[in-house]
Amino acid sequence: MRVPVHSASRSLVYTAVAILVANAGSASAGTQTVVTLGFDDATAAQFQVGAMVASRGLNATFFVNSGRVGTSGHLTWDQIATLQAQGHEIAGHTVNHVKLTTVSPDEQRRQICDDRAALLSRNFPAVSFAYPFAAVDASIESIVRACGYSSARGHGGHIPNPDSTCSGQCTWAEKIPPVDAFNTRSPSSILSTWTLADLQAMVTGAEQNGGGWIQLTFHKICNACDTYSTSPELLAAFLDWLPPRAAGGTVVRTVAAVIQGGAPPVVIPPPPPPPPPPPPISAGNLLKNPSLESDANGDGVPDCWQRTGYGSNSYTWTRTTDAHSGGFAQRVQITAISSGDRKLVPLKDLASCAPAATPGKRYVATAWYKSTTPVRFAGYTRSTSGSWSWWAQSSEFPAVSTWTQVRWTTPAVPAGVNGISVGLSIRQLGSMTVDDQELLDPSASAGTAVAAGGNSAGTGASVQTASALAEIVSREPFLGEEDGENEDDEAAFAEATAFAEATTPAAGTGCTSGGADPVSLALMALALASRARARRRIRE
Ligand SMILES: [Zn+2]
């Protein structure tokens, strides 16, 4: 068994934080400590976790995205049923793992309520929820409650972890019952760099400071395959360490057991379905925000679009003013790559952003781009149950130094599909800037697709360019992506970094305020350096 050596610098951070928080004097000894083992995103390797946890007489909570179940790299419904039969809790995590603060209220309700309805319909009595990326606000909390959940997990940055001090409303553990059941406080997602001692320290930190609830969030179970992975050996060692602590009052419980105090879960039936999606645009450009101008929350990602990709590569995204029309375009640069790609596609949601599509139809995608490396269109389909899957790609278009429009006619939309998402990708070292995209239904556009596409900046010359390139249409098989699209690394990364943003300084709870005193500043510097190291290690 290989268990990573505890990093000296992170140990120092944690120990020093412990001293600071302990000195603040909020401890009240003798209270029980409850640990929840949470596993997010239903990734395939989590199936082995079920037996590992159950064989030690413990239960875990699995937060499932119903729209990913059965897709490449994820658990199947049969496997999730096995997990439940082993005594584990099956909980909700939205249909498509969208960042809820970036989508419309209707889409929030679809993502939360439809996910829970999908779980209930398969006899998983989902009562607990976790926010993807820990992104939550008061109105989203109320939607989670209205969808019938009894609790929801946030991160919040309130509980110190091996890579970060806390700030604002700091505490060693969530209270039981929690202060806000619809935004429960927990340490941020577990990093691949965290050691057995790091995991233990979060539990003993609570034990030594009045007890309470420590919800741990694991993602992939593998050997350093991701920023947020945990090795099976490390998990096993931690699971071996937990049961003997029951003698001292530390126990492992599912979220539902903590929230409902051990009583049989009260399962609220699903609410009526959210409002139907708006009628799809049937002619002209089917895309929302096609010129990438709108960015309501100012996060650099245009509304209704998604920066995505898979594989092992380093990259940076920029909202650039080097635009084909309007004020903004999107630029991605790959600075190191051993596999995978990076791309900008319409947000893969349930209705608000991704265009509706009709089986049997072929669609025409166009985009303006310039690049230092070849580009190609990549496309996804959404099933009637809300699952997004890899679909098809175009052949390569060459690197061009001036704005050029390309177009691609997709294959016919398969049966059982009601939405598609198509955008440009790169898969080699270099950069791509993209702007002014279209998705057209030629049967509705009467053969004048590009000219009628609403692209006001399109000139006669550019349409000719597009016509010439229209011959470069490909339905060649996708190149070597055996395990399917995988955005979990990005998802998890944002999930854990979101905690710092979500921190809201409030009335103190007997914890250091993280102000300008030299010790706090030194701790913060150590923590930031440690986190930077962790990021570099994974991205190399
Ligand atoms: Zn997640």
mmCIF file of C-alpha atoms in Angstrom, residues 405 407 450 462-472:
data_model
loop_
_atom_site.group_PDB
_atom_site.id
_atom_site.type_symbol
_atom_site.label_atom_id
_atom_site.label_comp_id
_atom_site.label_asym_id
_atom_site.label_seq_id
_atom_site.Cartn_x
_atom_site.Cartn_y
_atom_site.Cartn_z
ATOM 1 C CA GLN A 405 -15.912 31.537 -41.849
ATOM 2 C CA ARG A 407 -19.354 25.606 -42.080
ATOM 3 C CA VAL A 450 -25.263 31.332 -44.519
ATOM 4 C CA SER A 462 -16.747 35.547 -46.676
ATOM 5 C CA VAL A 463 -19.799 33.716 -47.909
ATOM 6 C CA GLN A 464 -17.766 32.593 -50.877
ATOM 7 C CA THR A 465 -15.119 31.376 -48.461
ATOM 8 C CA ALA A 466 -17.741 29.456 -46.590
ATOM 9 C CA SER A 467 -19.092 27.956 -49.781
ATOM 10 C CA ALA A 468 -15.675 26.759 -50.763
ATOM 11 C CA LEU A 469 -15.070 25.243 -47.370
ATOM 12 C CA ALA A 470 -18.481 23.661 -47.325
ATOM 13 C CA GLU A 471 -16.988 20.916 -49.427
ATOM 14 C CA ILE A 472 -14.809 19.992 -46.482
#
